Amino acid sequence: MTESQPTIFLSHGAGPSFFISTKDMPQLKGLDKDSAAADFFKTLVAKENLQEPKAILVISAHWEERVPTVQTTKSPSLYYDYQGFPEATYRLSWPAPGAPDVALRVKTLLESSGFKCNTNSERGFDHGVFVPLVLVYPEARIAVCQLSLMGSLDVEDHLKLGEALAPLTQENVLIIGSGFTTHGGNMLEQPGPAAPWTLEFQSWLHDVLTTPQYTADDRKQKLIRCKTNEFFRLAHPRIEHFLPIVVTLAASGYRAGRVLFSEFFSKVGILEHYMF
């Protein structure tokens, strides 16, 4: 029988924060290597009894292209796309194999749904991929490929993208969206009690993603209208870290999700993970 997989959204931290001690960078408290957030990744597979997938497809906030572009690299390197962190974080290693066969399946699915889809056979894994997955799958055995966001950064476009990917969940491919629950300015520099708008945003997001009574169209319409909310614009002045949530929800068939982890690490910073 073909194994089915859930879809998962992960908040991937601040650069390589989950590999850094607060002794070296105190401002990373709550996102550091000794945090509950880091422990979550290490225990995710066992705690949620995740079955080993044939491959993993990651949609990361850190790759945008004019049209959807899928990574066909056979042995991806790591792309250290961050600056100003301890030197050791530029020596992280995670030699997971690429998944060019799954990438071509992604291309077929997208083109069948009316998308133009390009391929990239040279790109390595950006930190939206390797930072969480080094901790979740440290053995680096499972094949992985990435799919870019679209340059439009349009919610409706990315809902359609996720819908096109849905068959993969029935083909033993684990789809992971990697972004951040909130991604406003100066998240690390605003300690203290949660700002009122972050509580509004969190309540809205939980409602959209987890309310079991909502139909697929209910969720879609709420997401399409997201920018009409001031709290949303404060949580995501630019939307690229939110769109992986959109894609993973749509790829699940708009199932009601479950919050796997939720924590405020600053007045305006929320770190959450979801399973659909």
PDB file of N, CA, C and O in Angstrom, residues 93-97 133-134 137-143:
ATOM      1  N   SER A  93      27.100  20.606   8.864  1.00  0.00           N
ATOM      2  CA  SER A  93      27.085  19.620   7.779  1.00  0.00           C
ATOM      3  C   SER A  93      25.794  18.811   7.850  1.00  0.00           C
ATOM      4  O   SER A  93      25.337  18.449   8.941  1.00  0.00           O
ATOM      5  N   TRP A  94      25.235  18.562   6.686  1.00  0.00           N
ATOM      6  CA  TRP A  94      24.022  17.725   6.603  1.00  0.00           C
ATOM      7  C   TRP A  94      23.947  17.168   5.182  1.00  0.00           C
ATOM      8  O   TRP A  94      23.334  17.759   4.299  1.00  0.00           O
ATOM      9  N   PRO A  95      24.604  16.022   4.946  1.00  0.00           N
ATOM     10  CA  PRO A  95      24.748  15.500   3.572  1.00  0.00           C
ATOM     11  C   PRO A  95      23.568  14.686   3.068  1.00  0.00           C
ATOM     12  O   PRO A  95      23.728  13.611   2.483  1.00  0.00           O
ATOM     13  N   ALA A  96      22.357  15.202   3.259  1.00  0.00           N
ATOM     14  CA  ALA A  96      21.181  14.489   2.747  1.00  0.00           C
ATOM     15  C   ALA A  96      21.215  14.460   1.220  1.00  0.00           C
ATOM     16  O   ALA A  96      21.595  15.452   0.588  1.00  0.00           O
ATOM     17  N   PRO A  97      20.825  13.354   0.620  1.00  0.00           N
ATOM     18  CA  PRO A  97      20.784  13.294  -0.852  1.00  0.00           C
ATOM     19  C   PRO A  97      19.634  14.122  -1.405  1.00  0.00           C
ATOM     20  O   PRO A  97      18.636  14.357  -0.723  1.00  0.00           O
ATOM     21  N   LEU A 133      16.034  20.638   9.764  1.00  0.00           N
ATOM     22  CA  LEU A 133      16.126  19.207   9.443  1.00  0.00           C
ATOM     23  C   LEU A 133      17.385  18.547   9.970  1.00  0.00           C
ATOM     24  O   LEU A 133      17.404  17.323  10.166  1.00  0.00           O
ATOM     25  N   VAL A 134      18.439  19.312  10.221  1.00  0.00           N
ATOM     26  CA  VAL A 134      19.599  18.732  10.910  1.00  0.00           C
ATOM     27  C   VAL A 134      19.165  18.172  12.255  1.00  0.00           C
ATOM     28  O   VAL A 134      19.662  17.123  12.699  1.00  0.00           O
ATOM     29  N   TYR A 137      16.010  15.253  11.388  1.00  0.00           N
ATOM     30  CA  TYR A 137      16.530  14.053  10.720  1.00  0.00           C
ATOM     31  C   TYR A 137      18.056  14.115  10.663  1.00  0.00           C
ATOM     32  O   TYR A 137      18.646  14.268   9.590  1.00  0.00           O
ATOM     33  N   PRO A 138      18.731  13.989  11.807  1.00  0.00           N
ATOM     34  CA  PRO A 138      20.187  14.161  11.846  1.00  0.00           C
ATOM     35  C   PRO A 138      20.963  13.121  11.047  1.00  0.00           C
ATOM     36  O   PRO A 138      22.097  13.366  10.634  1.00  0.00           O
ATOM     37  N   GLU A 139      20.342  11.968  10.793  1.00  0.00           N
ATOM     38  CA  GLU A 139      21.053  10.920  10.047  1.00  0.00           C
ATOM     39  C   GLU A 139      21.187  11.252   8.570  1.00  0.00           C
ATOM     40  O   GLU A 139      21.953  10.604   7.850  1.00  0.00           O
ATOM     41  N   ALA A 140      20.454  12.237   8.079  1.00  0.00           N
ATOM     42  CA  ALA A 140      20.566  12.731   6.689  1.00  0.00           C
ATOM     43  C   ALA A 140      20.414  11.599   5.669  1.00  0.00           C
ATOM     44  O   ALA A 140      21.097  11.573   4.650  1.00  0.00           O
ATOM     45  N   ARG A 141      19.502  10.683   5.924  1.00  0.00           N
ATOM     46  CA  ARG A 141      19.297   9.531   5.051  1.00  0.00           C
ATOM     47  C   ARG A 141      18.232   9.754   3.999  1.00  0.00           C
ATOM     48  O   ARG A 141      18.296   9.202   2.900  1.00  0.00           O
ATOM     49  N   ILE A 142      17.210  10.533   4.362  1.00  0.00           N
ATOM     50  CA  ILE A 142      16.038  10.688   3.501  1.00  0.00           C
ATOM     51  C   ILE A 142      16.327  11.717   2.408  1.00  0.00           C
ATOM     52  O   ILE A 142      16.897  12.768   2.660  1.00  0.00           O
ATOM     53  N   ALA A 143      15.935  11.397   1.189  1.00  0.00           N
ATOM     54  CA  ALA A 143      16.134  12.307   0.058  1.00  0.00           C
ATOM     55  C   ALA A 143      15.249  13.544   0.221  1.00  0.00           C
ATOM     56  O   ALA A 143      14.098  13.453   0.660  1.00  0.00           O
TER      57      ALA A 143
END
